[in-house]
């Protein structure tokens, strides 16, 4: 199997796929594409009808949507290791990934991180209203996750799963804002999980850093 990953260096979703590729020791070729400036080209070249990243390609098989990509990579790289084992744990794993995608990504990453950290690093002015709105919604998301997190070092009992990697990449960005870090600390189960997860080498090895502000 030889995989090509089309991604964007600062994309949280690309980072999730990179974490799974590293966790499963899968060699791959990486193609950088910035979906925020090249959306039409990206969509036109037929890889992603919605002009987003990541996308993987393997011998003509093209796959987009991060959760589907991660499940596929875990499935094709030998014995499945990153999926929960029992039907209930598997359901929880999928639930956490879906909560992360549908309710967490926008406020935590696109509002709190993008406005409060990324834009500042680029030398831009954050939109405070967006940032504050993101924080308020993120609290709701944390409440929901706190209710279902295991309270141990992994979100689902039984070991590291795709849920840890999916949410972990988002929380890494969210906690890059001091307000995000302070919020996570107020949720005991999430805080206990994050204290362990943030030290996971899969996170540090895929950390894209921040852009440098242009010199005045
Ligand atoms: N549901 C998609 C979301 C992918 C996504 O939103 N990727 C972002 C980068 S992290 C993107 O390409 N955004 C471009 C845009 O919003 O135009 C997935 O799971 O892969």
PDB file of C-alpha atoms and ligand atoms in Angstrom:
ATOM      1  CA  UNK A   1       0.000   0.000   0.000  1.00  0.00           C
ATOM      2  CA  UNK A   2       1.304   3.455  -0.815  1.00  0.00           C
ATOM      3  CA  UNK A   3      -0.631   6.431   0.402  1.00  0.00           C
ATOM      4  CA  UNK A   4      -0.523  10.044  -0.711  1.00  0.00           C
ATOM      5  CA  UNK A   5      -1.873  12.545   1.797  1.00  0.00           C
ATOM      6  CA  UNK A   6      -3.044  15.895   0.508  1.00  0.00           C
ATOM      7  CA  UNK A   7      -3.135  18.260   3.439  1.00  0.00           C
ATOM      8  CA  UNK A   8      -2.395  21.698   4.776  1.00  0.00           C
ATOM      9  CA  UNK A   9       0.294  22.205   7.404  1.00  0.00           C
ATOM     10  CA  UNK A  10      -1.902  24.080   9.890  1.00  0.00           C
ATOM     11  CA  UNK A  11      -5.019  21.968   9.330  1.00  0.00           C
ATOM     12  CA  UNK A  12      -6.202  20.228  12.473  1.00  0.00           C
ATOM     13  CA  UNK A  13      -7.842  17.532  10.367  1.00  0.00           C
ATOM     14  CA  UNK A  14      -4.637  16.894   8.438  1.00  0.00           C
ATOM     15  CA  UNK A  15      -2.874  16.555  11.781  1.00  0.00           C
ATOM     16  CA  UNK A  16      -5.344  13.883  12.912  1.00  0.00           C
ATOM     17  CA  UNK A  17      -4.600  11.818   9.798  1.00  0.00           C
ATOM     18  CA  UNK A  18      -0.866  12.322  10.297  1.00  0.00           C
ATOM     19  CA  UNK A  19      -1.199  11.062  13.868  1.00  0.00           C
ATOM     20  CA  UNK A  20      -2.948   7.912  12.688  1.00  0.00           C
ATOM     21  CA  UNK A  21      -0.363   7.361   9.930  1.00  0.00           C
ATOM     22  CA  UNK A  22       2.398   7.676  12.532  1.00  0.00           C
ATOM     23  CA  UNK A  23       0.591   5.507  15.088  1.00  0.00           C
ATOM     24  CA  UNK A  24       0.225   2.752  12.478  1.00  0.00           C
ATOM     25  CA  UNK A  25       3.731   3.292  11.039  1.00  0.00           C
ATOM     26  CA  UNK A  26       2.377   3.869   7.527  1.00  0.00           C
ATOM     27  CA  UNK A  27       4.793   5.441   5.032  1.00  0.00           C
ATOM     28  CA  UNK A  28       3.239   8.123   2.855  1.00  0.00           C
ATOM     29  CA  UNK A  29       3.904  10.932   0.428  1.00  0.00           C
ATOM     30  CA  UNK A  30       2.696  14.347   1.501  1.00  0.00           C
ATOM     31  CA  UNK A  31       1.322  17.002  -0.840  1.00  0.00           C
ATOM     32  CA  UNK A  32       0.763  20.448   0.657  1.00  0.00           C
ATOM     33  CA  UNK A  33      -2.328  22.347  -0.461  1.00  0.00           C
ATOM     34  CA  UNK A  34      -3.784  25.425   1.207  1.00  0.00           C
ATOM     35  CA  UNK A  35      -7.568  25.036   0.985  1.00  0.00           C
ATOM     36  CA  UNK A  36      -8.115  28.573   2.215  1.00  0.00           C
ATOM     37  CA  UNK A  37      -6.469  30.102  -0.855  1.00  0.00           C
ATOM     38  CA  UNK A  38      -6.724  27.363  -3.464  1.00  0.00           C
ATOM     39  CA  UNK A  39     -10.224  26.050  -2.862  1.00  0.00           C
ATOM     40  CA  UNK A  40     -11.409  26.263  -6.459  1.00  0.00           C
ATOM     41  CA  UNK A  41      -8.287  24.582  -7.885  1.00  0.00           C
ATOM     42  CA  UNK A  42      -8.545  21.905  -5.240  1.00  0.00           C
ATOM     43  CA  UNK A  43     -12.213  21.292  -5.974  1.00  0.00           C
ATOM     44  CA  UNK A  44     -11.614  21.424  -9.715  1.00  0.00           C
ATOM     45  CA  UNK A  45      -8.881  18.814  -9.614  1.00  0.00           C
ATOM     46  CA  UNK A  46     -11.600  16.462  -8.391  1.00  0.00           C
ATOM     47  CA  UNK A  47     -10.057  15.325  -5.140  1.00  0.00           C
ATOM     48  CA  UNK A  48     -12.522  16.991  -2.782  1.00  0.00           C
ATOM     49  CA  UNK A  49     -15.865  18.298  -4.023  1.00  0.00           C
ATOM     50  CA  UNK A  50     -16.065  20.703  -1.080  1.00  0.00           C
ATOM     51  CA  UNK A  51     -12.510  21.993  -1.519  1.00  0.00           C
ATOM     52  CA  UNK A  52     -11.216  20.846   1.855  1.00  0.00           C
ATOM     53  CA  UNK A  53      -8.347  18.830   3.255  1.00  0.00           C
ATOM     54  CA  UNK A  54      -7.319  16.163   4.070  1.00  0.00           C
ATOM     55  CA  UNK A  55      -7.692  13.734   1.202  1.00  0.00           C
ATOM     56  CA  UNK A  56      -5.830  10.464   0.780  1.00  0.00           C
ATOM     57  CA  UNK A  57      -5.155   8.579  -2.429  1.00  0.00           C
ATOM     58  CA  UNK A  58      -4.038   5.003  -2.758  1.00  0.00           C
ATOM     59  CA  UNK A  59      -3.748   3.367  -6.204  1.00  0.00           C
ATOM     60  CA  UNK A  60      -6.619   5.447  -7.592  1.00  0.00           C
ATOM     61  CA  UNK A  61      -8.756   5.086  -4.459  1.00  0.00           C
ATOM     62  CA  UNK A  62      -9.550   8.616  -3.294  1.00  0.00           C
ATOM     63  CA  UNK A  63     -10.983   9.164   0.181  1.00  0.00           C
ATOM     64  CA  UNK A  64     -11.960  12.308   2.043  1.00  0.00           C
ATOM     65  CA  UNK A  65     -13.584  12.923   5.464  1.00  0.00           C
ATOM     66  CA  UNK A  66     -11.137  12.500   8.308  1.00  0.00           C
ATOM     67  CA  UNK A  67     -13.118  10.000  10.385  1.00  0.00           C
ATOM     68  CA  UNK A  68     -13.515   7.709   7.362  1.00  0.00           C
ATOM     69  CA  UNK A  69      -9.830   8.093   6.441  1.00  0.00           C
ATOM     70  CA  UNK A  70      -8.710   7.205   9.972  1.00  0.00           C
ATOM     71  CA  UNK A  71     -10.922   4.136  10.157  1.00  0.00           C
ATOM     72  CA  UNK A  72      -9.633   3.028   6.758  1.00  0.00           C
ATOM     73  CA  UNK A  73      -5.975   3.483   7.749  1.00  0.00           C
ATOM     74  CA  UNK A  74      -6.480   1.572  10.978  1.00  0.00           C
ATOM     75  CA  UNK A  75      -8.253  -1.213   9.043  1.00  0.00           C
ATOM     76  CA  UNK A  76      -5.730  -1.661   6.243  1.00  0.00           C
ATOM     77  CA  UNK A  77      -2.556  -1.559   8.295  1.00  0.00           C
ATOM     78  CA  UNK A  78      -2.866  -4.951   9.891  1.00  0.00           C
ATOM     79  CA  UNK A  79      -4.753  -5.817  13.047  1.00  0.00           C
ATOM     80  CA  UNK A  80      -7.041  -2.933  14.034  1.00  0.00           C
ATOM     81  CA  UNK A  81      -5.509  -1.240  17.053  1.00  0.00           C
ATOM     82  CA  UNK A  82      -7.052   2.209  17.327  1.00  0.00           C
ATOM     83  CA  UNK A  83     -10.715   1.243  17.489  1.00  0.00           C
ATOM     84  CA  UNK A  84     -12.533   0.409  20.688  1.00  0.00           C
ATOM     85  CA  UNK A  85     -13.276  -3.292  21.092  1.00  0.00           C
ATOM     86  CA  UNK A  86     -16.821  -3.640  22.448  1.00  0.00           C
ATOM     87  CA  UNK A  87     -19.972  -2.368  20.701  1.00  0.00           C
ATOM     88  CA  UNK A  88     -20.600   0.191  23.457  1.00  0.00           C
ATOM     89  CA  UNK A  89     -17.025   1.445  23.504  1.00  0.00           C
ATOM     90  CA  UNK A  90     -17.056   1.645  19.714  1.00  0.00           C
ATOM     91  CA  UNK A  91     -20.285   3.620  19.869  1.00  0.00           C
ATOM     92  CA  UNK A  92     -18.692   6.016  22.395  1.00  0.00           C
ATOM     93  CA  UNK A  93     -15.617   6.373  20.231  1.00  0.00           C
ATOM     94  CA  UNK A  94     -17.734   7.277  17.200  1.00  0.00           C
ATOM     95  CA  UNK A  95     -19.894   9.562  19.335  1.00  0.00           C
ATOM     96  CA  UNK A  96     -16.883  11.532  20.602  1.00  0.00           C
ATOM     97  CA  UNK A  97     -15.525  11.889  17.068  1.00  0.00           C
ATOM     98  CA  UNK A  98     -18.925  13.095  15.839  1.00  0.00           C
ATOM     99  CA  UNK A  99     -19.311  15.567  18.728  1.00  0.00           C
ATOM    100  CA  UNK A 100     -15.821  16.861  17.995  1.00  0.00           C
ATOM    101  CA  UNK A 101     -16.586  17.349  14.296  1.00  0.00           C
ATOM    102  CA  UNK A 102     -20.122  18.671  14.536  1.00  0.00           C
ATOM    103  CA  UNK A 103     -19.986  20.824  17.673  1.00  0.00           C
ATOM    104  CA  UNK A 104     -16.329  21.240  18.699  1.00  0.00           C
ATOM    105  CA  UNK A 105     -14.309  22.072  15.599  1.00  0.00           C
ATOM    106  CA  UNK A 106     -15.892  25.405  14.786  1.00  0.00           C
ATOM    107  CA  UNK A 107     -15.877  27.065  18.236  1.00  0.00           C
ATOM    108  CA  UNK A 108     -12.662  25.506  19.542  1.00  0.00           C
ATOM    109  CA  UNK A 109     -10.521  25.714  16.443  1.00  0.00           C
ATOM    110  CA  UNK A 110     -12.039  28.214  14.026  1.00  0.00           C
ATOM    111  CA  UNK A 111     -13.208  30.721  16.610  1.00  0.00           C
ATOM    112  CA  UNK A 112     -10.965  30.396  19.694  1.00  0.00           C
ATOM    113  CA  UNK A 113      -7.690  29.160  18.178  1.00  0.00           C
ATOM    114  CA  UNK A 114      -7.893  30.893  14.804  1.00  0.00           C
ATOM    115  CA  UNK A 115      -8.878  34.244  16.280  1.00  0.00           C
ATOM    116  CA  UNK A 116      -7.051  34.168  19.597  1.00  0.00           C
ATOM    117  CA  UNK A 117      -3.793  32.464  18.584  1.00  0.00           C
ATOM    118  CA  UNK A 118      -3.279  31.985  14.847  1.00  0.00           C
ATOM    119  CA  UNK A 119      -4.385  35.419  13.705  1.00  0.00           C
ATOM    120  CA  UNK A 120      -2.279  37.063  16.394  1.00  0.00           C
ATOM    121  CA  UNK A 121       0.773  34.998  15.357  1.00  0.00           C
ATOM    122  CA  UNK A 122       0.253  36.176  11.785  1.00  0.00           C
ATOM    123  CA  UNK A 123       0.296  39.770  13.014  1.00  0.00           C
ATOM    124  CA  UNK A 124      -3.439  40.264  12.442  1.00  0.00           C
ATOM    125  CA  UNK A 125      -6.173  41.612  14.706  1.00  0.00           C
ATOM    126  CA  UNK A 126      -8.443  39.010  16.290  1.00  0.00           C
ATOM    127  CA  UNK A 127     -12.195  39.334  16.056  1.00  0.00           C
ATOM    128  CA  UNK A 128     -12.990  39.461  19.774  1.00  0.00           C
ATOM    129  CA  UNK A 129     -16.713  38.816  19.291  1.00  0.00           C
ATOM    130  CA  UNK A 130     -15.928  35.593  17.376  1.00  0.00           C
ATOM    131  CA  UNK A 131     -13.400  34.579  20.008  1.00  0.00           C
ATOM    132  CA  UNK A 132     -15.881  35.138  22.864  1.00  0.00           C
ATOM    133  CA  UNK A 133     -18.676  33.345  21.029  1.00  0.00           C
ATOM    134  CA  UNK A 134     -16.318  30.422  20.438  1.00  0.00           C
ATOM    135  CA  UNK A 135     -15.433  30.227  24.110  1.00  0.00           C
ATOM    136  CA  UNK A 136     -19.095  30.190  25.162  1.00  0.00           C
ATOM    137  CA  UNK A 137     -19.977  27.378  22.755  1.00  0.00           C
ATOM    138  CA  UNK A 138     -16.812  25.460  23.661  1.00  0.00           C
ATOM    139  CA  UNK A 139     -17.975  25.321  27.282  1.00  0.00           C
ATOM    140  CA  UNK A 140     -21.141  23.524  26.156  1.00  0.00           C
ATOM    141  CA  UNK A 141     -19.020  21.070  24.152  1.00  0.00           C
ATOM    142  CA  UNK A 142     -16.762  20.433  27.161  1.00  0.00           C
ATOM    143  CA  UNK A 143     -19.821  19.725  29.327  1.00  0.00           C
ATOM    144  CA  UNK A 144     -21.043  17.133  26.814  1.00  0.00           C
ATOM    145  CA  UNK A 145     -17.624  15.471  26.565  1.00  0.00           C
ATOM    146  CA  UNK A 146     -17.124  15.538  30.328  1.00  0.00           C
ATOM    147  CA  UNK A 147     -20.325  13.521  30.732  1.00  0.00           C
ATOM    148  CA  UNK A 148     -19.037  10.667  28.580  1.00  0.00           C
ATOM    149  CA  UNK A 149     -15.252  10.714  29.069  1.00  0.00           C
ATOM    150  CA  UNK A 150     -13.895   7.748  31.013  1.00  0.00           C
ATOM    151  CA  UNK A 151     -12.035   9.847  33.574  1.00  0.00           C
ATOM    152  CA  UNK A 152      -8.884   7.844  32.919  1.00  0.00           C
ATOM    153  CA  UNK A 153      -5.916   8.440  30.651  1.00  0.00           C
ATOM    154  CA  UNK A 154      -7.917   7.510  27.530  1.00  0.00           C
ATOM    155  CA  UNK A 155     -11.369   8.808  26.595  1.00  0.00           C
ATOM    156  CA  UNK A 156     -12.663   5.264  26.214  1.00  0.00           C
ATOM    157  CA  UNK A 157     -11.546   2.557  28.602  1.00  0.00           C
ATOM    158  CA  UNK A 158      -9.246  -0.014  27.016  1.00  0.00           C
ATOM    159  CA  UNK A 159      -6.509   2.071  25.465  1.00  0.00           C
ATOM    160  CA  UNK A 160      -5.666   4.750  22.941  1.00  0.00           C
ATOM    161  CA  UNK A 161      -8.381   5.069  20.298  1.00  0.00           C
ATOM    162  CA  UNK A 162      -9.218   7.246  17.318  1.00  0.00           C
ATOM    163  CA  UNK A 163     -11.331   9.358  19.700  1.00  0.00           C
ATOM    164  CA  UNK A 164      -8.201  10.382  21.649  1.00  0.00           C
ATOM    165  CA  UNK A 165      -6.408  11.382  18.461  1.00  0.00           C
ATOM    166  CA  UNK A 166      -9.392  13.217  16.952  1.00  0.00           C
ATOM    167  CA  UNK A 167     -10.242  15.225  20.052  1.00  0.00           C
ATOM    168  CA  UNK A 168      -6.570  15.507  21.063  1.00  0.00           C
ATOM    169  CA  UNK A 169      -5.645  17.450  17.924  1.00  0.00           C
ATOM    170  CA  UNK A 170      -8.555  19.860  18.503  1.00  0.00           C
ATOM    171  CA  UNK A 171      -7.754  20.356  22.192  1.00  0.00           C
ATOM    172  CA  UNK A 172      -4.092  20.979  21.363  1.00  0.00           C
ATOM    173  CA  UNK A 173      -5.213  24.005  19.321  1.00  0.00           C
ATOM    174  CA  UNK A 174      -7.898  25.038  21.809  1.00  0.00           C
ATOM    175  CA  UNK A 175      -5.480  25.022  24.748  1.00  0.00           C
ATOM    176  CA  UNK A 176      -2.941  27.066  22.795  1.00  0.00           C
ATOM    177  CA  UNK A 177      -5.233  29.913  23.934  1.00  0.00           C
ATOM    178  CA  UNK A 178      -4.805  30.481  27.679  1.00  0.00           C
ATOM    179  CA  UNK A 179      -8.600  30.790  27.984  1.00  0.00           C
ATOM    180  CA  UNK A 180      -8.995  27.339  26.429  1.00  0.00           C
ATOM    181  CA  UNK A 181      -6.400  25.900  28.766  1.00  0.00           C
ATOM    182  CA  UNK A 182      -8.171  27.434  31.779  1.00  0.00           C
ATOM    183  CA  UNK A 183     -11.502  26.028  30.613  1.00  0.00           C
ATOM    184  CA  UNK A 184     -10.264  22.452  30.210  1.00  0.00           C
ATOM    185  CA  UNK A 185      -8.815  22.618  33.732  1.00  0.00           C
ATOM    186  CA  UNK A 186     -12.337  23.131  35.123  1.00  0.00           C
ATOM    187  CA  UNK A 187     -13.577  19.786  33.744  1.00  0.00           C
ATOM    188  CA  UNK A 188     -11.973  17.072  35.912  1.00  0.00           C
ATOM    189  CA  UNK A 189     -12.329  14.127  33.517  1.00  0.00           C
ATOM    190  CA  UNK A 190     -11.188  16.065  30.486  1.00  0.00           C
ATOM    191  CA  UNK A 191      -8.356  17.615  32.491  1.00  0.00           C
ATOM    192  CA  UNK A 192      -7.131  14.208  33.683  1.00  0.00           C
ATOM    193  CA  UNK A 193      -7.244  12.882  30.111  1.00  0.00           C
ATOM    194  CA  UNK A 194      -5.565  15.970  28.645  1.00  0.00           C
ATOM    195  CA  UNK A 195      -2.762  15.908  31.205  1.00  0.00           C
ATOM    196  CA  UNK A 196      -1.712  12.525  29.773  1.00  0.00           C
ATOM    197  CA  UNK A 197      -2.706  13.083  26.141  1.00  0.00           C
ATOM    198  CA  UNK A 198      -0.804  16.330  25.730  1.00  0.00           C
ATOM    199  CA  UNK A 199       2.459  14.426  26.404  1.00  0.00           C
ATOM    200  CA  UNK A 200       1.730  11.860  23.692  1.00  0.00           C
ATOM    201  CA  UNK A 201       4.579  11.970  21.129  1.00  0.00           C
ATOM    202  CA  UNK A 202       2.038  11.648  18.301  1.00  0.00           C
ATOM    203  CA  UNK A 203       0.967  15.190  19.167  1.00  0.00           C
ATOM    204  CA  UNK A 204       4.434  16.704  19.481  1.00  0.00           C
ATOM    205  CA  UNK A 205       5.665  14.955  16.309  1.00  0.00           C
ATOM    206  CA  UNK A 206       2.810  16.457  14.281  1.00  0.00           C
ATOM    207  CA  UNK A 207       2.825  19.930  15.828  1.00  0.00           C
ATOM    208  CA  UNK A 208       2.926  22.381  12.904  1.00  0.00           C
ATOM    209  CA  UNK A 209       3.867  25.352  15.116  1.00  0.00           C
ATOM    210  CA  UNK A 210       2.579  28.810  14.267  1.00  0.00           C
ATOM    211  CA  UNK A 211       3.245  31.130  11.339  1.00  0.00           C
ATOM    212  CA  UNK A 212       5.667  33.994  11.884  1.00  0.00           C
ATOM    213  CA  UNK A 213       4.240  37.478  11.783  1.00  0.00           C
ATOM    214  CA  UNK A 214       5.537  39.356   8.730  1.00  0.00           C
ATOM    215  CA  UNK A 215       8.229  41.907   9.621  1.00  0.00           C
ATOM    216  CA  UNK A 216       6.937  45.463   9.682  1.00  0.00           C
TER     217      UNK A 216
HETATM  218  N1  LIG B   1     -15.472  17.159   7.544  1.00  0.00           N
HETATM  219  C1  LIG B   1     -14.137  17.363   7.030  1.00  0.00           C
HETATM  220  C2  LIG B   1     -13.623  18.719   7.532  1.00  0.00           C
HETATM  221  C3  LIG B   1     -12.303  19.080   6.884  1.00  0.00           C
HETATM  222  C4  LIG B   1     -12.012  20.566   7.058  1.00  0.00           C
HETATM  223  O1  LIG B   1     -12.891  21.371   7.409  1.00  0.00           O
HETATM  224  N2  LIG B   1     -10.765  20.909   6.801  1.00  0.00           N
HETATM  225  C5  LIG B   1     -10.390  22.309   6.874  1.00  0.00           C
HETATM  226  C6  LIG B   1      -8.930  22.457   7.303  1.00  0.00           C
HETATM  227  S1  LIG B   1      -8.718  21.947   8.971  1.00  0.00           S
HETATM  228  C7  LIG B   1     -10.498  22.920   5.489  1.00  0.00           C
HETATM  229  O2  LIG B   1     -10.088  22.314   4.529  1.00  0.00           O
HETATM  230  N3  LIG B   1     -11.062  24.107   5.403  1.00  0.00           N
HETATM  231  C8  LIG B   1     -11.142  24.832   4.175  1.00  0.00           C
HETATM  232  C9  LIG B   1     -12.350  25.712   4.139  1.00  0.00           C
HETATM  233  O3  LIG B   1     -13.083  25.797   5.135  1.00  0.00           O
HETATM  234  O4  LIG B   1     -12.549  26.326   3.086  1.00  0.00           O
HETATM  235  C10 LIG B   1     -13.238  16.220   7.468  1.00  0.00           C
HETATM  236  O5  LIG B   1     -13.601  15.511   8.405  1.00  0.00           O
HETATM  237  O6  LIG B   1     -12.208  15.980   6.849  1.00  0.00           O
END
